[in-house]
Amino acid sequence: MRLSRYFLPVLKETPADAQIVSHRLMLRAGMIRQASAGIYSWLPLGYKVLRKIEQIVHEEQQRAGHIPMLMPTLQSADLWRESGRYDDYGEEMLRVTDRHGRDMLYGPTNEELITDIFRSYVSSYKDLPLTLYHIQWKFRDEIRPRFGVMRGREFLMKDSYNFDLTKEDAMHAYNRHLVTYLRTYERMGLQAIPMRADSGPIGGDNTHEFLVLADTGESEVFYDSAITELSFGDRNIDYDDVGQCQAILEEFTSRYARTDETHDEAAFNEIPAERRRSARGIEVGQIFYFGTKYSEPLGATVDDGQGGRVPVHMGSHGIGVSRLLGAIIEASHDDKGIIWPEGVTPFHCGIVNLRQGDAGTDAACADLYSALVAKGLEPLYDDRDERAGAKFATMDLIGLPWRITVGPRGVEKGMVELTSRRTGESEEMSPSAAVERLVEIYEAVREA
Ligand code: ATP
Ligand code: MG
């Protein structure tokens, strides 16, 4: 993409109403624009990152055998009356009435709808296990939408639903989700720690939230610092292997890590003092086994192979896709702007032409651009007639992890400069060496 033809409305001033750094940077980098409280338009740069995050979520869900589909944003109130949640959900639910006077709502989640689909088609244990998911906009009329996309009213969520014959099978689905989430967040350059969370009236300890540590996080968390040394890395997983998934769950949840709702001071104090941490965190996902809470009232039963019918065991598992943009920026920025991890960057690299209009640098940039595209990389070429300082500032603000600078002196020697946004270090090399380097970097990311 040539910047002169792109739509990147960066702001010079720091928006006064944005309280946290990710919100400020998303506004300044021209990624989002508020349409009304807690509701945003995704401008081209923000939309690109949103799609990348979504893509990683899709890939990791499907790697585990979970099946993508799409349910609507607007739902009929009838199903929610059946489950009993229409009245319980309260003011966070946006309710609307259609022209025929039918009660509708903008879905805050989809347990009812997916259970209705399930009961309409599946009636035998032979069709289990089954895990369906979608990535769809949700609406929750949050009393205090704030921090940009972090706590929106309209937000994008991945929600999966597993259907299993027994609790044991459903717990495997739970563990499997935990494994997919560990991999998903790491591919985005994030450390998200599974912490034991509150399962509310359902009880049990079959729910974990995934938290990214950040001072601006809304959750208070307590953990053993040893947990931050764990990493999922490049493991080969057989998602049908019950023992393997269980072992990974144990590895990542055996250390103390809890949100304030489940925090237990006595257990916490058993951790050696130097490893005891209390901090803030951003909830980027949650997994939940809830048994027959919806299958019973909605009559989602299957023949159990022994002449009886039993309600299926279910769980639901969410990832805050749009919130993740804010979380990644909170975890990865400096005073000049965003620093995108390679896995989610909107463009693979920037090209800065130090002397626009100079035949030599223009031609060198054009060649470099084609060479990158030929290798399947997507550069953002700043071809505007601007000072070098302004071009660098824009690149730093929007946070592309790599920049190639092309100037008249380098061109004479057949050299360009490759700069890392994260370290600020530059290296002079031939254009073809720069292309090769980037190809290597991004191949490693794709294989992750
Ligand atoms: P919170 O405690 O932050 O209000 P929640 O526990 O009610 O969230 P879930 O129902 O678990 O949310 O939804 C799954 C994921 O969706 C959350 O882990 C979070 O990442 C994301 N999410 C929830 N509410 C919002 C929101 N208002 N804006 C953006 N993302 C959200
Ligand atoms: Mg939650």
Coordinates of C-alpha atoms and ligand atoms in Angstrom, one line a residue:
M1 CA 0.0 0.0 0.0
R2 CA 1.2 3.5 -0.8
L3 CA 0.6 5.8 2.0
S4 CA -0.4 8.6 -0.4
R5 CA -3.4 6.5 -1.5
Y6 CA -4.3 5.0 1.9
F7 CA -6.7 6.4 4.5
L8 CA -4.7 6.9 7.7
P9 CA -6.1 9.8 9.6
V10 CA -3.4 10.2 12.3
L11 CA -4.0 12.8 15.0
K12 CA -1.3 15.3 16.0
E13 CA -2.8 16.0 19.4
T14 CA -3.3 13.6 22.2
P15 CA -7.1 13.1 22.6
A16 CA -8.0 14.5 26.0
D17 CA -10.8 12.1 26.8
A18 CA -8.8 8.9 26.4
Q19 CA -7.6 7.8 29.8
I20 CA -5.3 4.9 28.9
V21 CA -2.4 4.6 26.5
S22 CA -3.9 2.0 24.2
H23 CA -7.0 4.1 23.7
R24 CA -4.9 7.2 23.0
L25 CA -2.7 5.4 20.6
M26 CA -5.6 3.8 18.7
L27 CA -7.1 7.2 18.2
R28 CA -3.9 8.9 17.3
A29 CA -2.9 6.2 14.9
G30 CA -6.2 6.5 13.1
M31 CA -7.4 3.0 13.9
I32 CA -10.8 3.6 15.4
R33 CA -13.3 6.4 15.6
Q34 CA -16.1 6.5 18.2
A35 CA -19.5 6.4 16.7
S36 CA -21.3 6.7 20.0
A37 CA -20.5 5.8 23.6
G38 CA -18.7 2.4 23.5
I39 CA -19.4 1.9 19.8
Y40 CA -16.6 2.3 17.2
S41 CA -16.0 2.5 13.5
W42 CA -12.9 0.4 12.6
L43 CA -10.8 2.6 10.3
P44 CA -8.6 0.8 7.7
L45 CA -5.6 0.4 10.0
G46 CA -7.6 -0.8 13.0
Y47 CA -9.7 -3.1 10.8
K48 CA -6.5 -4.7 9.4
V49 CA -5.3 -5.6 12.9
L50 CA -8.8 -6.8 13.9
R51 CA -8.8 -9.2 11.0
K52 CA -5.4 -10.5 11.8
I53 CA -6.4 -11.3 15.3
E54 CA -9.6 -12.9 14.1
Q55 CA -7.6 -15.0 11.7
I56 CA -5.3 -16.4 14.4
V57 CA -8.3 -17.2 16.5
H58 CA -9.9 -19.1 13.6
E59 CA -6.7 -21.0 12.8
E60 CA -6.2 -22.1 16.4
Q61 CA -9.9 -23.1 16.9
Q62 CA -9.9 -25.1 13.7
R63 CA -6.6 -26.7 14.5
A64 CA -8.3 -28.3 17.5
G65 CA -11.3 -29.5 15.4
H66 CA -13.7 -26.8 16.4
I67 CA -16.2 -25.9 13.7
P68 CA -16.8 -22.3 12.5
M69 CA -20.3 -21.0 11.8
L70 CA -22.1 -17.7 12.2
M71 CA -25.1 -16.8 14.2
P72 CA -27.0 -13.5 14.0
T73 CA -26.5 -10.5 16.2
L74 CA -30.3 -10.0 16.7
Q75 CA -32.1 -12.8 18.5
S76 CA -35.7 -13.5 19.5
A77 CA -36.5 -13.1 23.1
D78 CA -38.5 -16.3 23.2
L79 CA -35.4 -18.6 23.6
W80 CA -34.2 -16.4 26.4
R81 CA -37.6 -16.8 28.1
E82 CA -37.2 -20.5 27.9
S83 CA -33.8 -20.5 29.6
G84 CA -35.0 -18.0 32.2
R85 CA -32.4 -15.4 31.3
Y86 CA -34.6 -12.9 29.6
D87 CA -35.6 -11.3 32.9
D88 CA -32.3 -12.2 34.7
Y89 CA -30.0 -10.5 32.3
G90 CA -30.9 -7.0 33.4
E91 CA -30.1 -3.7 31.9
E92 CA -27.0 -4.8 30.0
M93 CA -29.3 -6.4 27.5
L94 CA -30.3 -4.2 24.6
R95 CA -34.0 -5.0 23.9
V96 CA -35.8 -4.0 20.8
T97 CA -39.3 -4.6 19.4
D98 CA -39.8 -5.2 15.7
R99 CA -42.8 -3.9 13.6
H100 CA -44.9 -6.9 14.5
G101 CA -44.4 -6.2 18.2
R102 CA -42.1 -9.1 18.7
D103 CA -39.5 -8.8 21.4
M104 CA -35.9 -9.1 20.1
L105 CA -32.5 -8.4 21.6
Y106 CA -29.0 -7.7 20.4
G107 CA -27.2 -10.8 21.6
P108 CA -24.8 -10.4 24.5
T109 CA -23.8 -14.1 24.1
N110 CA -25.2 -17.1 22.3
E111 CA -25.8 -20.1 24.7
E112 CA -29.6 -20.1 24.0
L113 CA -29.3 -19.8 20.2
I114 CA -26.7 -22.5 19.8
T115 CA -28.5 -24.9 22.2
D116 CA -31.7 -24.4 20.1
I117 CA -29.7 -25.3 16.9
F118 CA -28.2 -28.3 18.6
R119 CA -31.6 -29.7 19.9
S120 CA -33.1 -29.2 16.4
Y121 CA -30.6 -31.5 14.7
V122 CA -28.7 -33.7 17.1
S123 CA -30.4 -36.5 19.1
S124 CA -27.8 -39.2 19.4
Y125 CA -24.6 -39.7 21.4
K126 CA -23.1 -40.9 18.2
D127 CA -23.0 -37.3 16.9
L128 CA -20.9 -36.2 19.9
P129 CA -18.5 -34.8 20.8
L130 CA -19.3 -31.5 18.9
T131 CA -17.8 -28.1 19.3
L132 CA -19.2 -25.2 17.3
Y133 CA -18.0 -21.6 17.4
H134 CA -18.4 -18.2 15.8
I135 CA -16.8 -14.8 15.8
Q136 CA -19.6 -12.3 16.0
W137 CA -20.4 -8.8 17.3
K138 CA -22.0 -8.7 20.8
F139 CA -23.8 -5.9 22.5
R140 CA -23.8 -5.3 26.2
D141 CA -25.2 -2.0 27.4
E142 CA -22.3 -1.5 29.8
I143 CA -23.0 1.2 32.4
R144 CA -19.6 2.7 32.0
P145 CA -18.1 2.0 28.5
R146 CA -14.5 3.2 28.6
F147 CA -11.0 2.7 27.6
G148 CA -11.9 2.5 23.9
V149 CA -12.3 -1.0 22.6
M150 CA -11.3 -2.4 25.9
R151 CA -14.8 -2.0 27.4
G152 CA -17.1 -1.3 24.6
R153 CA -20.8 -1.8 24.3
E154 CA -20.5 -3.3 20.8
F155 CA -17.5 -5.7 20.7
L156 CA -16.3 -8.6 18.7
M157 CA -16.1 -12.0 20.5
K158 CA -15.2 -15.5 19.6
D159 CA -17.5 -17.9 21.5
S160 CA -17.4 -21.6 21.3
Y161 CA -19.8 -24.1 22.7
N162 CA -19.0 -27.8 23.3
F163 CA -21.6 -30.5 23.5
D164 CA -20.7 -33.8 25.2
L165 CA -22.3 -36.9 26.5
T166 CA -20.6 -36.9 29.9
K167 CA -18.9 -34.5 32.3
E168 CA -15.6 -36.2 31.6
D169 CA -15.9 -35.6 27.9
A170 CA -16.9 -32.0 28.5
M171 CA -13.9 -31.5 30.7
H172 CA -11.7 -32.7 27.9
A173 CA -13.3 -30.0 25.7
Y174 CA -12.5 -27.5 28.5
N175 CA -8.9 -28.6 28.6
R176 CA -8.6 -28.5 24.9
H177 CA -9.9 -24.9 24.8
L178 CA -7.3 -24.0 27.4
V179 CA -4.6 -25.4 25.2
T180 CA -5.9 -23.6 22.1
Y181 CA -6.0 -20.3 24.1
L182 CA -2.4 -20.6 25.3
R183 CA -1.3 -21.0 21.7
T184 CA -3.6 -18.3 20.4
Y185 CA -2.3 -15.6 22.7
E186 CA 1.3 -16.5 22.3
R187 CA 1.0 -16.1 18.5
M188 CA -0.2 -12.6 19.2
G189 CA 2.9 -11.9 21.2
L190 CA 1.0 -11.9 24.4
Q191 CA 1.4 -13.6 27.7
A192 CA -2.1 -14.4 29.0
I193 CA -2.1 -16.3 32.3
P194 CA -5.0 -18.7 33.0
M195 CA -6.4 -17.8 36.5
R196 CA -9.0 -19.5 38.5
A197 CA -12.1 -17.4 38.3
D198 CA -15.5 -17.2 39.9
S199 CA -18.2 -19.5 38.4
G200 CA -21.0 -17.6 40.0
P201 CA -24.2 -19.4 41.1
I202 CA -23.2 -22.6 39.1
G203 CA -20.3 -23.2 41.5
G204 CA -17.3 -25.5 41.0
D205 CA -13.9 -24.4 39.9
N206 CA -14.4 -25.2 36.2
T207 CA -13.7 -21.7 34.9
H208 CA -10.5 -19.9 34.1
E209 CA -10.0 -16.4 32.9
F210 CA -7.0 -15.5 30.8
L211 CA -5.3 -12.3 32.0
V212 CA -2.7 -10.1 30.4
L213 CA -0.8 -8.3 33.2
A214 CA -1.1 -4.5 32.7
D215 CA -1.3 -1.6 35.2
T216 CA -4.4 -0.3 33.4
G217 CA -6.2 -3.7 33.7
E218 CA -9.6 -3.7 35.4
S219 CA -9.1 -6.9 37.3
E220 CA -7.1 -7.4 40.5
V221 CA -5.1 -10.5 40.4
F222 CA -2.8 -12.5 42.7
Y223 CA -0.2 -15.0 41.4
D224 CA 3.0 -16.9 42.0
S225 CA 5.6 -15.2 39.8
A226 CA 6.9 -18.6 38.7
I227 CA 3.9 -18.8 36.4
T228 CA 5.2 -16.0 34.2
E229 CA 8.2 -18.2 33.3
L230 CA 6.0 -20.8 31.6
S231 CA 5.6 -20.6 27.8
F232 CA 3.7 -22.8 25.5
G233 CA 6.2 -22.5 22.6
D234 CA 6.2 -24.7 19.6
R235 CA 4.6 -27.9 20.9
N236 CA 3.0 -30.6 18.7
I237 CA -0.4 -31.2 20.1
D238 CA -2.8 -34.0 19.5
Y239 CA -6.1 -32.3 20.5
D240 CA -7.9 -35.7 20.8
D241 CA -5.3 -36.8 23.4
V242 CA -7.1 -36.5 26.7
G243 CA -4.0 -37.1 28.8
Q244 CA -1.9 -34.6 26.9
C245 CA -4.4 -31.8 27.2
Q246 CA -5.0 -32.6 30.8
A247 CA -1.2 -32.5 31.5
I248 CA -0.9 -29.0 29.8
L249 CA -3.8 -27.8 31.9
E250 CA -2.1 -29.0 35.0
E251 CA 1.2 -27.5 34.0
F252 CA -0.3 -24.0 33.5
T253 CA -2.8 -24.0 36.4
S254 CA -0.9 -25.7 39.2
R255 CA 0.7 -22.5 40.4
Y256 CA -1.4 -20.0 42.4
A257 CA -3.1 -17.6 40.0
R258 CA -6.4 -16.1 40.9
T259 CA -8.6 -13.1 40.3
D260 CA -9.8 -11.2 43.4
E261 CA -13.2 -13.1 43.4
T262 CA -11.5 -16.4 44.1
H263 CA -8.5 -15.1 45.9
D264 CA -7.6 -17.1 49.1
E265 CA -5.2 -15.2 51.4
A266 CA -4.1 -18.3 53.3
A267 CA -3.2 -20.3 50.1
F268 CA -1.5 -17.2 48.7
N269 CA 0.7 -16.8 51.8
E270 CA 2.0 -20.3 51.3
I271 CA 4.0 -19.1 48.2
P272 CA 7.5 -18.0 49.1
A273 CA 7.3 -14.3 49.8
E274 CA 9.7 -13.3 46.9
R275 CA 7.4 -14.9 44.4
R276 CA 4.1 -13.5 45.7
R277 CA 2.6 -10.9 43.3
S278 CA -0.5 -8.8 43.3
A279 CA -1.1 -6.8 40.1
R280 CA -3.7 -5.7 37.6
G281 CA -4.8 -7.6 34.6
I282 CA -6.9 -7.4 31.4
E283 CA -9.3 -10.3 30.9
V284 CA -8.9 -11.4 27.3
G285 CA -10.7 -14.7 27.5
Q286 CA -12.6 -17.1 29.7
I287 CA -13.4 -20.8 29.5
F288 CA -16.4 -22.3 31.4
Y289 CA -17.9 -25.7 32.0
F290 CA -21.5 -25.4 33.1
G291 CA -22.9 -28.9 32.7
T292 CA -26.5 -29.0 31.9
K293 CA -27.5 -25.5 32.8
Y294 CA -28.9 -24.7 29.3
S295 CA -29.4 -28.2 27.9
E296 CA -31.9 -29.1 30.7
P297 CA -34.3 -26.1 30.4
L298 CA -34.1 -26.1 26.6
G299 CA -34.4 -29.9 26.3
A300 CA -31.2 -30.5 24.5
T301 CA -31.0 -34.3 25.1
V302 CA -29.4 -37.2 23.3
D303 CA -30.0 -40.9 23.3
D304 CA -27.3 -42.3 25.6
G305 CA -26.9 -45.6 23.8
Q306 CA -28.5 -47.5 26.7
G307 CA -32.1 -46.8 26.1
G308 CA -32.3 -43.5 27.9
R309 CA -32.1 -39.8 27.0
V310 CA -29.8 -37.4 28.9
P311 CA -29.2 -33.7 28.7
V312 CA -25.8 -32.9 27.1
H313 CA -22.9 -31.5 29.1
M314 CA -21.9 -28.1 27.8
G315 CA -19.3 -25.3 28.2
S316 CA -18.8 -22.0 26.6
H317 CA -15.5 -20.4 25.9
G318 CA -14.9 -16.7 24.9
I319 CA -12.1 -14.6 23.5
G320 CA -12.4 -10.9 23.5
V321 CA -11.3 -10.3 19.9
S322 CA -11.7 -6.5 19.7
R323 CA -10.5 -6.1 23.3
L324 CA -7.3 -7.8 22.3
L325 CA -6.2 -4.8 20.3
G326 CA -6.2 -2.7 23.4
A327 CA -4.5 -5.4 25.4
I328 CA -1.7 -5.9 22.9
I329 CA -1.0 -2.2 22.8
E330 CA -1.0 -1.9 26.6
A331 CA 1.6 -4.7 26.6
S332 CA 3.6 -3.4 23.7
H333 CA 4.3 0.3 23.2
D334 CA 6.7 3.1 24.0
D335 CA 6.5 6.8 24.2
K336 CA 6.7 7.1 20.4
G337 CA 3.7 4.8 19.8
I338 CA 2.6 1.3 19.2
I339 CA 5.0 -1.7 18.7
W340 CA 3.1 -4.5 16.9
P341 CA 4.2 -8.0 17.5
E342 CA 5.0 -9.6 14.1
G343 CA 2.0 -12.0 14.4
V344 CA -0.6 -9.2 14.2
T345 CA 1.1 -6.3 12.5
P346 CA -1.2 -4.5 10.0
F347 CA 1.7 -4.3 7.5
H348 CA 4.9 -6.4 7.5
C349 CA 7.2 -3.4 7.1
G350 CA 7.3 0.3 6.3
I351 CA 9.3 1.8 3.5
V352 CA 10.5 5.4 4.1
N353 CA 11.7 7.3 1.1
L354 CA 14.0 10.0 2.4
R355 CA 13.9 12.1 -0.8
Q356 CA 10.6 11.7 -2.5
G357 CA 10.8 12.8 -6.1
D358 CA 14.5 11.9 -6.5
A359 CA 14.7 9.5 -9.5
G360 CA 17.2 7.2 -7.7
T361 CA 15.4 6.8 -4.3
D362 CA 11.9 6.6 -6.1
A363 CA 13.2 3.8 -8.3
A364 CA 14.9 2.0 -5.4
C365 CA 11.7 2.1 -3.3
A366 CA 9.6 0.9 -6.2
D367 CA 11.9 -2.1 -6.7
L368 CA 11.9 -2.9 -3.0
Y369 CA 8.2 -2.7 -2.9
S370 CA 7.8 -5.2 -5.8
A371 CA 10.4 -7.5 -4.3
L372 CA 8.5 -7.6 -1.0
V373 CA 5.1 -8.2 -2.6
A374 CA 6.6 -10.9 -4.8
K375 CA 7.6 -12.7 -1.5
G376 CA 4.0 -12.4 -0.2
L377 CA 4.8 -9.6 2.2
E378 CA 2.7 -6.4 2.5
P379 CA 4.7 -3.2 2.9
L380 CA 3.4 0.3 3.6
Y381 CA 5.3 2.7 1.5
D382 CA 5.5 6.3 2.8
D383 CA 5.7 8.0 -0.6
R384 CA 4.4 11.4 0.7
D385 CA 6.3 14.6 0.1
E386 CA 7.1 15.0 3.7
R387 CA 10.2 15.6 5.8
A388 CA 12.1 12.5 7.0
G389 CA 11.3 13.3 10.6
A390 CA 7.5 13.4 10.0
K391 CA 7.7 10.1 8.1
F392 CA 9.6 8.4 10.9
A393 CA 7.2 9.8 13.5
T394 CA 4.2 8.3 11.6
M395 CA 5.9 4.9 11.3
D396 CA 6.8 4.9 15.0
L397 CA 3.3 5.9 15.9
I398 CA 1.5 3.2 13.9
G399 CA 4.1 0.6 15.1
L400 CA 5.1 -1.5 12.2
P401 CA 7.8 -3.8 13.6
W402 CA 10.3 -3.2 10.7
R403 CA 11.2 -0.2 8.6
I404 CA 13.4 0.0 5.6
T405 CA 14.8 3.5 5.0
V406 CA 15.9 4.4 1.5
G407 CA 18.1 7.6 1.1
P408 CA 20.1 9.1 -1.7
R409 CA 23.5 8.2 -0.2
G410 CA 22.6 4.6 0.5
V411 CA 21.2 4.2 -3.0
E412 CA 24.5 5.3 -4.5
K413 CA 26.2 2.4 -2.7
G414 CA 23.3 0.0 -3.3
M415 CA 22.3 0.0 0.4
V416 CA 19.2 0.5 2.5
E417 CA 18.7 0.6 6.2
L418 CA 16.6 -2.0 8.1
T419 CA 15.4 -0.8 11.5
S420 CA 13.7 -2.7 14.3
R421 CA 10.9 -0.7 15.9
R422 CA 11.3 -2.6 19.1
T423 CA 15.0 -2.1 19.7
G424 CA 15.6 0.9 17.5
E425 CA 18.7 -0.8 16.0
S426 CA 19.5 -0.2 12.4
E427 CA 21.6 -2.3 10.0
E428 CA 22.8 -1.3 6.6
M429 CA 22.4 -4.0 3.9
S430 CA 21.5 -4.5 0.3
P431 CA 17.8 -4.3 -0.6
S432 CA 17.7 -8.0 -1.4
A433 CA 19.3 -8.9 1.9
A434 CA 16.6 -6.8 3.7
V435 CA 13.9 -8.6 1.8
E436 CA 15.4 -12.0 2.7
R437 CA 15.7 -11.0 6.3
L438 CA 12.0 -10.1 6.5
V439 CA 11.0 -13.3 4.7
E440 CA 12.9 -15.3 7.3
I441 CA 11.3 -13.3 10.2
Y442 CA 7.8 -13.7 9.0
E443 CA 8.2 -17.4 8.0
A444 CA 9.2 -18.1 11.6
V445 CA 6.0 -16.2 12.7
R446 CA 3.8 -18.2 10.4
E447 CA 5.1 -21.5 11.6
A448 CA 4.5 -20.6 15.2
Ligands
ATP1 P1 -15.9 -8.4 32.0 O1 -15.7 -9.1 33.3 O2 -14.6 -7.7 31.5 O3 -17.1 -7.5 31.9 P2 -17.1 -10.8 31.1 O4 -16.5 -11.8 32.0 O5 -18.5 -10.3 31.4 O6 -16.1 -9.5 30.9 P3 -17.3 -12.9 29.1 O7 -18.8 -13.1 29.1 O8 -16.4 -13.8 29.8 O9 -17.1 -11.4 29.6 O10 -16.9 -12.6 27.6 C1 -15.7 -13.2 26.9 C2 -14.7 -12.2 26.6 O11 -15.2 -11.1 25.9 C3 -14.1 -11.5 27.9 O12 -13.1 -12.4 28.4 C4 -13.5 -10.2 27.3 O13 -12.3 -10.4 26.8 C5 -14.5 -9.9 26.2 N1 -15.4 -8.8 26.7 C6 -16.4 -8.9 27.6 N2 -17.1 -7.7 27.7 C7 -16.5 -6.9 26.9 C8 -16.7 -5.5 26.6 N3 -17.6 -4.8 27.2 N4 -15.9 -4.9 25.7 C9 -14.9 -5.6 25.0 N5 -14.7 -6.9 25.3 C10 -15.4 -7.6 26.2
MG2 MG -15.5 -13.3 31.6

